[in-house]
PDB file of C-alpha atoms in Angstrom:
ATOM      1  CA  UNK A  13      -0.942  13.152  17.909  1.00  0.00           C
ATOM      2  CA  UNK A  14      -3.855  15.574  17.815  1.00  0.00           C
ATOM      3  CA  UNK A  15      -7.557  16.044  19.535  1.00  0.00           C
ATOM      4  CA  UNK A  16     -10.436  15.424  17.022  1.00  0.00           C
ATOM      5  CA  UNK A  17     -10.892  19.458  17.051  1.00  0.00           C
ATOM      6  CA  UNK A  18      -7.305  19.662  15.287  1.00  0.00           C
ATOM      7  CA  UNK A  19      -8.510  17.155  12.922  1.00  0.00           C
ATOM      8  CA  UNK A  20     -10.579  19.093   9.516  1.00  0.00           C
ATOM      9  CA  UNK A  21     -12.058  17.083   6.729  1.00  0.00           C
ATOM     10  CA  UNK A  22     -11.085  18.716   3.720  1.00  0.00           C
ATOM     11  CA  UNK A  23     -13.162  17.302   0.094  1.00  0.00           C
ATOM     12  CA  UNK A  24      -9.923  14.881  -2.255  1.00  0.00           C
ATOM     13  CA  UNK A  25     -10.654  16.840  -5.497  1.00  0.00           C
ATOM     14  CA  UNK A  26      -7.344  19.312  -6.178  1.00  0.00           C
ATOM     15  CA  UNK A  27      -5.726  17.477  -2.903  1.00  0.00           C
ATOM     16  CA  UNK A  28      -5.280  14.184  -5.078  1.00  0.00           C
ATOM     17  CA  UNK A  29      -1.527  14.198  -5.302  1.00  0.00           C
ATOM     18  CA  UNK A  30      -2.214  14.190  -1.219  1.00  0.00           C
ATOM     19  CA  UNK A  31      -3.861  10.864  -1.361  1.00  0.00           C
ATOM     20  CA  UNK A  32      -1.389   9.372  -3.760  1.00  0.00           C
ATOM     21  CA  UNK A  33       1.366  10.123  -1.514  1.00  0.00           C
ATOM     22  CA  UNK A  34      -0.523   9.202   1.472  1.00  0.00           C
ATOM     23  CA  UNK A  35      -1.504   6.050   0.034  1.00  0.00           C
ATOM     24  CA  UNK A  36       2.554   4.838  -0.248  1.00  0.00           C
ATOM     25  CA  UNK A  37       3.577   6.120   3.068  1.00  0.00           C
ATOM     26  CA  UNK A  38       1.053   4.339   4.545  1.00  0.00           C
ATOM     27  CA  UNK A  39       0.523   0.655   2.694  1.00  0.00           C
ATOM     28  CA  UNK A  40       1.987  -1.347   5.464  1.00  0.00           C
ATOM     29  CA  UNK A  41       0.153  -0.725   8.324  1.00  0.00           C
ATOM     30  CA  UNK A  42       0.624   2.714   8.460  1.00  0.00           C
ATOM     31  CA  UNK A  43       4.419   2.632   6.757  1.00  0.00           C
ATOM     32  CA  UNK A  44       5.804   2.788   3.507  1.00  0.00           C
ATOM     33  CA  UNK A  45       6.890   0.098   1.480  1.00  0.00           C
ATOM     34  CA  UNK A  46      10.829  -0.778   2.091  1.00  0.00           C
ATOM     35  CA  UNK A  47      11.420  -1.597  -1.332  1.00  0.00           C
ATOM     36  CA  UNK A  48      10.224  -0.343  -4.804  1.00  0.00           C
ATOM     37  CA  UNK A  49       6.905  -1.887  -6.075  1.00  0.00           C
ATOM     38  CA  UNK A  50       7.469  -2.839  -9.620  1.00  0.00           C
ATOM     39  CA  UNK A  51       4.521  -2.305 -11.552  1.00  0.00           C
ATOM     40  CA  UNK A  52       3.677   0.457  -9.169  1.00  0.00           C
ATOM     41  CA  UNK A  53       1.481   2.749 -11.228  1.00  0.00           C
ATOM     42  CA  UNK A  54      -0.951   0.062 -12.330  1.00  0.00           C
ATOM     43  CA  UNK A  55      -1.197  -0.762  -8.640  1.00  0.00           C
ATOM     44  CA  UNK A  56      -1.831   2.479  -7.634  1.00  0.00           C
ATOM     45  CA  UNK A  57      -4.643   3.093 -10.362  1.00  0.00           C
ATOM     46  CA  UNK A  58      -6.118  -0.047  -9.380  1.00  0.00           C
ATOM     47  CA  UNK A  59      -6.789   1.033  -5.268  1.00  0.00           C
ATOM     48  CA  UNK A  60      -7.211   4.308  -5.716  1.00  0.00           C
ATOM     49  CA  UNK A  61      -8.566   5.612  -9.456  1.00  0.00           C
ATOM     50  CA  UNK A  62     -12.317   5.082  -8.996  1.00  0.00           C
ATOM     51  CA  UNK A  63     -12.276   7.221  -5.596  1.00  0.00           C
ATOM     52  CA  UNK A  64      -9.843   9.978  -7.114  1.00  0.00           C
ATOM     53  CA  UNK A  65     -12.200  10.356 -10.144  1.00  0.00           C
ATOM     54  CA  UNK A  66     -16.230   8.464 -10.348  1.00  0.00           C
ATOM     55  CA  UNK A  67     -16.501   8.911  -6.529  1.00  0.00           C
ATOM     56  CA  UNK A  68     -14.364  11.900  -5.325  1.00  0.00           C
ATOM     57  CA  UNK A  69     -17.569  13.656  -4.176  1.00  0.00           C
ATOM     58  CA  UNK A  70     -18.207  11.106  -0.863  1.00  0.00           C
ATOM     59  CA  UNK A  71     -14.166  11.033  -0.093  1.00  0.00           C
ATOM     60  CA  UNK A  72     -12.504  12.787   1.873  1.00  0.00           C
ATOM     61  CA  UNK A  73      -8.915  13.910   3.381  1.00  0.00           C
ATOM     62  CA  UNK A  74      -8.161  14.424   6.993  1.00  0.00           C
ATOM     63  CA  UNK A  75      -5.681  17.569   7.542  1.00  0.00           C
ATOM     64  CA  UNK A  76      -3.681  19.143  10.740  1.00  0.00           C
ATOM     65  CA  UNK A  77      -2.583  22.075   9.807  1.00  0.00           C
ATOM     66  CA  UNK A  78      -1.542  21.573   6.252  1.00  0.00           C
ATOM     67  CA  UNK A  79      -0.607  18.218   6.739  1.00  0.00           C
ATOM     68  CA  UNK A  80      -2.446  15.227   5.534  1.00  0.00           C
ATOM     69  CA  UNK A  81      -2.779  12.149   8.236  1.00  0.00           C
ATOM     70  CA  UNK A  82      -5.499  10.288   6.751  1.00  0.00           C
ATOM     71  CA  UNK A  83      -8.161   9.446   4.341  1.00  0.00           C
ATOM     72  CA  UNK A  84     -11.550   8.067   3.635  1.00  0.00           C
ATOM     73  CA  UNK A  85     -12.413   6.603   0.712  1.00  0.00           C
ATOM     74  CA  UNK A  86     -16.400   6.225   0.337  1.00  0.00           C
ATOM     75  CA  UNK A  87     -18.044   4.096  -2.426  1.00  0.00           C
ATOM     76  CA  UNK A  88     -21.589   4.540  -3.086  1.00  0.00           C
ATOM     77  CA  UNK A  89     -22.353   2.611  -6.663  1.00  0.00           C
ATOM     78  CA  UNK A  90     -20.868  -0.619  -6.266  1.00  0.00           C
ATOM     79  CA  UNK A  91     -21.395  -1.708 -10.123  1.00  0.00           C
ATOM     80  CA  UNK A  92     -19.353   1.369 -11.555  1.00  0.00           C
ATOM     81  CA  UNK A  93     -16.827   0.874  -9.530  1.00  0.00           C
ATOM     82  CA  UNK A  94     -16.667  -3.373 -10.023  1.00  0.00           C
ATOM     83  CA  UNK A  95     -16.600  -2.474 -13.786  1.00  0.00           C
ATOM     84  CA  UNK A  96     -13.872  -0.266 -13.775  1.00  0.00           C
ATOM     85  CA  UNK A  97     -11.889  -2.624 -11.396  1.00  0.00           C
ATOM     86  CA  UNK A  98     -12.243  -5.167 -14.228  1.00  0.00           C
ATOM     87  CA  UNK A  99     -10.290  -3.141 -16.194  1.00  0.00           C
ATOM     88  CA  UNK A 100      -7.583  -1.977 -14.101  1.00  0.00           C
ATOM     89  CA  UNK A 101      -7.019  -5.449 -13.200  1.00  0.00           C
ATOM     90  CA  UNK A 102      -6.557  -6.509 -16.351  1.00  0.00           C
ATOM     91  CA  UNK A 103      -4.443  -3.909 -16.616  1.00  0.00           C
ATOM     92  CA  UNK A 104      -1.728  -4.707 -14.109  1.00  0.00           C
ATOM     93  CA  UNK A 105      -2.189  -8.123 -14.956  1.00  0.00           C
ATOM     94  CA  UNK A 106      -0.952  -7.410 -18.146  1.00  0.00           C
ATOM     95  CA  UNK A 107       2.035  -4.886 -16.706  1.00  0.00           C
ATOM     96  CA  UNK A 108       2.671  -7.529 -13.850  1.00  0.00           C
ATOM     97  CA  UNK A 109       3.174 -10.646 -17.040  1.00  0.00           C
ATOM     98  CA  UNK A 110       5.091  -8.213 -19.447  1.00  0.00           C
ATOM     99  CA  UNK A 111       7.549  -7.209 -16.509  1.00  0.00           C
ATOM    100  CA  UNK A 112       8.096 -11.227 -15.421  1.00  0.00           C
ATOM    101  CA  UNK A 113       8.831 -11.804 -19.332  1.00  0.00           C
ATOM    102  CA  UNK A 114      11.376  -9.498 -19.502  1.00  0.00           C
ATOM    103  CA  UNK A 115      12.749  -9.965 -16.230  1.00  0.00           C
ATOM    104  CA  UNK A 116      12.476  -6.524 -14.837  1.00  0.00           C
ATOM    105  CA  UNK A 117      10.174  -7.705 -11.795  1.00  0.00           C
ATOM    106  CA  UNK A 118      12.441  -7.890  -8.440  1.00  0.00           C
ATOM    107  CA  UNK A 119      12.377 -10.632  -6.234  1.00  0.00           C
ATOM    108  CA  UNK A 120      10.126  -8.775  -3.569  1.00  0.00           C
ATOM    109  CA  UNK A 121       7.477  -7.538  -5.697  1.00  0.00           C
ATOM    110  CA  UNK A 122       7.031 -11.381  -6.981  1.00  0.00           C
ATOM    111  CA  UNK A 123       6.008 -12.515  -3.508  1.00  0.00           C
ATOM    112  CA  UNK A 124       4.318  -8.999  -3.305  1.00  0.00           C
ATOM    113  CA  UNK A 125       1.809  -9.631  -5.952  1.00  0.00           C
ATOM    114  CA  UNK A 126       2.110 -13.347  -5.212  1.00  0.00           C
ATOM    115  CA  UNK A 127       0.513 -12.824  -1.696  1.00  0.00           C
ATOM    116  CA  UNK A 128      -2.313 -10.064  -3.097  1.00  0.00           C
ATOM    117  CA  UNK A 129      -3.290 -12.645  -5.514  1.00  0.00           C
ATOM    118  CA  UNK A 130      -3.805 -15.119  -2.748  1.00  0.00           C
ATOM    119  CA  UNK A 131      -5.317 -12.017  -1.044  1.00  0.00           C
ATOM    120  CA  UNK A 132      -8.118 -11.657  -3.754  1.00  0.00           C
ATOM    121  CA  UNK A 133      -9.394 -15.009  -3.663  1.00  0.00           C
ATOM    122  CA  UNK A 134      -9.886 -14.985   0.107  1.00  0.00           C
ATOM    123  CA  UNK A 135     -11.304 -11.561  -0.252  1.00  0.00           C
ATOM    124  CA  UNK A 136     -13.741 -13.020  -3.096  1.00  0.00           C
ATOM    125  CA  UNK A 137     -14.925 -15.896  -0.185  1.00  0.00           C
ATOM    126  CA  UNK A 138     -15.592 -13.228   2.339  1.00  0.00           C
ATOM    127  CA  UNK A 139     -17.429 -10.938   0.393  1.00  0.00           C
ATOM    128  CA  UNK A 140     -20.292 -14.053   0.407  1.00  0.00           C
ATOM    129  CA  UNK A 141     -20.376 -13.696   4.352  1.00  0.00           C
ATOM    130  CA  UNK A 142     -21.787 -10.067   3.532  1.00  0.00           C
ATOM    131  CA  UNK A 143     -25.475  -8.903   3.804  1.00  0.00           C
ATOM    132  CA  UNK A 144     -27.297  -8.527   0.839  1.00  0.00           C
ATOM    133  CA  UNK A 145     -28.306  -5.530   1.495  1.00  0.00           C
ATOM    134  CA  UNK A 146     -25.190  -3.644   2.051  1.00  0.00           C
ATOM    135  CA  UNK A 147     -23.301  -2.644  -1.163  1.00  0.00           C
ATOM    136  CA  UNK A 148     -21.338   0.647   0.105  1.00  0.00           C
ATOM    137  CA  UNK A 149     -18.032   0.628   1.293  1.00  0.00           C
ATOM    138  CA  UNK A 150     -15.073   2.908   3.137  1.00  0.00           C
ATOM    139  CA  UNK A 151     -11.481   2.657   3.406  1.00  0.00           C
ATOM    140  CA  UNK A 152      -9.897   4.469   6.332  1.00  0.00           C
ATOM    141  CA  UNK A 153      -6.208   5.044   5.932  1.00  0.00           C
ATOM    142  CA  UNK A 154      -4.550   7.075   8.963  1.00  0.00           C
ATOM    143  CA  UNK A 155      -0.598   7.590   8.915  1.00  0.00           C
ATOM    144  CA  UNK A 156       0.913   5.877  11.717  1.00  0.00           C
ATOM    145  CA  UNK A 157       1.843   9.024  14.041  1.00  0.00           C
ATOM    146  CA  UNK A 158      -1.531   9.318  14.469  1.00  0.00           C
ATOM    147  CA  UNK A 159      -2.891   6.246  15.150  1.00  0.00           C
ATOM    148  CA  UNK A 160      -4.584   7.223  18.672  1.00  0.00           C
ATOM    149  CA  UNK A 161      -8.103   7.213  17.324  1.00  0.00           C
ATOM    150  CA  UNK A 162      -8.698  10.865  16.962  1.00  0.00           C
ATOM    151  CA  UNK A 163      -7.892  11.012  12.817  1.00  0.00           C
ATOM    152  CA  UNK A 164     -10.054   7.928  12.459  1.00  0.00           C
ATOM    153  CA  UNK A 165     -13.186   8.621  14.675  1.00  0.00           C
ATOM    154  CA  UNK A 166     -13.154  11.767  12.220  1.00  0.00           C
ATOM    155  CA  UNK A 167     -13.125   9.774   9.323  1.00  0.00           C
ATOM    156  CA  UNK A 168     -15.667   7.256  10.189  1.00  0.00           C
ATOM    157  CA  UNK A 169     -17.910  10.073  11.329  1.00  0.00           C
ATOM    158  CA  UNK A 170     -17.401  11.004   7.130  1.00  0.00           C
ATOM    159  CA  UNK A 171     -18.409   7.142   6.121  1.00  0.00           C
ATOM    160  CA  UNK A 172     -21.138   7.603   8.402  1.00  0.00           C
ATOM    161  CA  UNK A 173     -22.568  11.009   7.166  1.00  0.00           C
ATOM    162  CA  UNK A 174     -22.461   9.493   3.400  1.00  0.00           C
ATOM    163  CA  UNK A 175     -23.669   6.327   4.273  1.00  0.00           C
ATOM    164  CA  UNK A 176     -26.831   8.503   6.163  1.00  0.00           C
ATOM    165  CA  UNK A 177     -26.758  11.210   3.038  1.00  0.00           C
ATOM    166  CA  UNK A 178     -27.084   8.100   0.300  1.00  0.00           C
ATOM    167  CA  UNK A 179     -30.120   6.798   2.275  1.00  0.00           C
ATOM    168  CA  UNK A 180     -27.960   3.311   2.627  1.00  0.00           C
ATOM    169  CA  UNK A 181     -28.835   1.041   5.279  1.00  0.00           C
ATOM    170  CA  UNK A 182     -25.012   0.529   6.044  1.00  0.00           C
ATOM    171  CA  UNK A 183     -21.634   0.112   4.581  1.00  0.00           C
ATOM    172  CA  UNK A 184     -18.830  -2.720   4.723  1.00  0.00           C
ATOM    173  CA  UNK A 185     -15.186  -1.960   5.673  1.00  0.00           C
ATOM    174  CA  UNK A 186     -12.037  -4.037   6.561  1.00  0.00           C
ATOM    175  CA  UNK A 187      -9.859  -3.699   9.584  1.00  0.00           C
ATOM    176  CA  UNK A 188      -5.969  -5.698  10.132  1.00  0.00           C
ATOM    177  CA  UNK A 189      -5.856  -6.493  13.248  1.00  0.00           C
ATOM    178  CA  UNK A 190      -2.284  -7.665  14.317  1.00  0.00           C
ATOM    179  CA  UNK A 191      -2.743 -10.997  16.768  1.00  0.00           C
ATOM    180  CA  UNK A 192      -6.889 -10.072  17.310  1.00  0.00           C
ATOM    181  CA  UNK A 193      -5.843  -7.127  19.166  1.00  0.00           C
ATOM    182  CA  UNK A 194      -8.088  -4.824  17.557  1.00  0.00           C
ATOM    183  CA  UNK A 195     -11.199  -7.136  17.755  1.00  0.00           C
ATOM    184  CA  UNK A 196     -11.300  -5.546  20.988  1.00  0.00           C
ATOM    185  CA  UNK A 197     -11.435  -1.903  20.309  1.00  0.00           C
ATOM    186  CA  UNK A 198     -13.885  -2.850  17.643  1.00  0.00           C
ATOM    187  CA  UNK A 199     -16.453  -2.228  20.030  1.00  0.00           C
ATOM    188  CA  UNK A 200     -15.554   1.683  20.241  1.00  0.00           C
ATOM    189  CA  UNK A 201     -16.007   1.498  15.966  1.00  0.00           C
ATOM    190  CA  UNK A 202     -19.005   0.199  16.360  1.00  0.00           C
ATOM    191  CA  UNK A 203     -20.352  -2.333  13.766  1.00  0.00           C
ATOM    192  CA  UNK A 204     -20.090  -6.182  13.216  1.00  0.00           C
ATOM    193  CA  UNK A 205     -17.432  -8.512  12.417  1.00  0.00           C
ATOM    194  CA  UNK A 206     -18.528 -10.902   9.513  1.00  0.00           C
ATOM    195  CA  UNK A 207     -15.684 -12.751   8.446  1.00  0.00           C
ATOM    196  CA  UNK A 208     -12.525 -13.100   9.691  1.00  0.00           C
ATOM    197  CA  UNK A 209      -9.531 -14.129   7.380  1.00  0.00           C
ATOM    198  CA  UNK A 210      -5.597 -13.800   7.142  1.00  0.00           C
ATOM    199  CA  UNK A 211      -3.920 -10.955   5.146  1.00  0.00           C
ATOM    200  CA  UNK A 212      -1.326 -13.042   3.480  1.00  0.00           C
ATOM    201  CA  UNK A 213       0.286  -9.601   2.576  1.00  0.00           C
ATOM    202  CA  UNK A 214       0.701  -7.646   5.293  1.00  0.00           C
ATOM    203  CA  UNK A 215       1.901 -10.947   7.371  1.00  0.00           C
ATOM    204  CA  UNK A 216       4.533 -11.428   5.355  1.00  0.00           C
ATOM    205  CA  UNK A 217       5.771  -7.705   5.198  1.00  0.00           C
ATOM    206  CA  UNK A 218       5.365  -6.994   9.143  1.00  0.00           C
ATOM    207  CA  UNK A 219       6.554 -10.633   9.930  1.00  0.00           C
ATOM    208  CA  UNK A 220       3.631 -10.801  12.254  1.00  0.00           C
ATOM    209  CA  UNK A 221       0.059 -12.013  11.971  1.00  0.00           C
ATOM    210  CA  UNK A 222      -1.824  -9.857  10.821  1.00  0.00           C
ATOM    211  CA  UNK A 223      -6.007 -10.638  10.271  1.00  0.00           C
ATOM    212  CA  UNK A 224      -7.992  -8.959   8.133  1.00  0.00           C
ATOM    213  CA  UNK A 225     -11.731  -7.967   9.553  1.00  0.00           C
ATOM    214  CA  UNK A 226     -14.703  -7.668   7.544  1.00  0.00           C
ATOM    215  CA  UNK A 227     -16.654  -5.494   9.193  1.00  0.00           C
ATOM    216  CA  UNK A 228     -20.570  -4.085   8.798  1.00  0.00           C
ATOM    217  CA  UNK A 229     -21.525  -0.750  10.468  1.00  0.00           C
ATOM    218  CA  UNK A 230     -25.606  -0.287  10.402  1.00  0.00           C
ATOM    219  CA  UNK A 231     -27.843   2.773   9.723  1.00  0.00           C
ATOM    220  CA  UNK A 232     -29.015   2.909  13.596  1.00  0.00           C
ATOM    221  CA  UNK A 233     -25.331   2.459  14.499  1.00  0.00           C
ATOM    222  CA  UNK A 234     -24.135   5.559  12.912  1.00  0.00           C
ATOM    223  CA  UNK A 235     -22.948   9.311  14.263  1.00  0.00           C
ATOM    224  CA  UNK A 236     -23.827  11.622  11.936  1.00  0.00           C
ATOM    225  CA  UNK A 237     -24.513  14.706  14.282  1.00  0.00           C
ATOM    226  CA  UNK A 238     -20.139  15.609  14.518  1.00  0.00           C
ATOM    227  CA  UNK A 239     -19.795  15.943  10.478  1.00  0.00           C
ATOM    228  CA  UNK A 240     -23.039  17.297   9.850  1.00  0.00           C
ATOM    229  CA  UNK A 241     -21.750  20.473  11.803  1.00  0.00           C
ATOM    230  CA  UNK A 242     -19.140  20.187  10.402  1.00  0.00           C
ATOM    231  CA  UNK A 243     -20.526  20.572   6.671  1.00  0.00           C
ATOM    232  CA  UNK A 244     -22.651  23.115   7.190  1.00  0.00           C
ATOM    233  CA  UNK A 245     -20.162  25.237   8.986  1.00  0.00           C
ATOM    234  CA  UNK A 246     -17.892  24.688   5.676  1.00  0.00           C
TER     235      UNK A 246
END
């Protein structure tokens, strides 16, 4: 664990390998994977190229000492980075169909994709339940030995500082929530829960329920007074 003054927001260009391996050790949850994704470099492309290269500028890393324990991953132009999700799509689409063919796919990265695809199409049903005038987005990711609030606070104080920087009137994020337990603490994020819908995936890898929050965070709801210090210190 470690107090938001341990915590330093470092910028995810030349720390990209970071993210990469920061983005397995943490894709259940806050854990790794227990088994090996087939298909795996499509899937990573697909979640994480856009950020790593079009919109590296608003991400960033959170470090302790010289050890990574989180990320945020900002999008500010929603129609570059739908039109190069097209593509990547189609890309592990393609990877995911040749691999079946040839029977080199293993049992648990069928259901795997199986339960993303299911995923999607919810995802594609809440995304309707969003305000029309929100089109950024953040993805926190914190490593679960530091899931006490401090490493995320930080981050969301970064979504908040881009979101304010951009002249955006808010941004959209998603939140698992294992049995509505975090609905709760939701109040402390600050921001509005607009749809509410099961993550197929991460149910069936934790064996619990796990609910996936869409939540809204709002220009006057934002802190932008901790990071600002922060960058011009830097």
């Amino acid at each position: 664990m470690g107090s938001m003054s341990e915590v330093r927001l470092e910028p995810i260009r030349g720390r990209e390998n970071q993210v990469r391996e920061l983005f397995w050790s943490t894709l259940t949850i806050g854990e790794p994977l227990k088994f090996d994704l087939s298909c795996a470099e499509q899937y990573e492309n697909l979640s994480l190229e856009w950020y790593l290269n079009s919109g590296s500028a608003d991400c960033a890393i959170a470090m302790i000492g010289d050890k990574p324990v989180g990320y945020c991953l900002v999008c500010t132009d929603h129609e570059s980075f739908e039109n190069l999700q097209k593509r990547l799509i189609t890309k592990l689409l393609i990877a995911c169909a040749f691999t079946l063919l040839t029977f080199r796919m293993n049992a648990k990265s069928r259901r795997f994709y199986w339960y993303r695809l299911k995923d999607s199409f919810t995802i594609m049903r809440t995304r309707k339940d969003l305000p029309t005038d929100v089109t950024m987005h953040a993805h926190l990711n914190v490593h679960h030995s530091h899931h006490d609030g401090s490493v995320s606070l930080k981050l969301r104080s970064h979504a908040d500082w881009v979101c304010n920087s951009h002249g955006a009137l808010g941004y959209f994020g998603e939140m698992n929530a294992v049995g509505g337990k975090r609905i709760v603490s939701l109040r402390r994020v600050g921001g509005a829960i607009v749809a509410n819908s099961k993550n197929h995936t991460f149910s069936w890898l934790t064996g619990q329920e796990i609910q996936r929050l869409t939540l809204v965070r709002r220009l006057e709801q934002l802190d932008v007074s901790d990071t600002k210090t922060e960058r011009k210190a830097a």
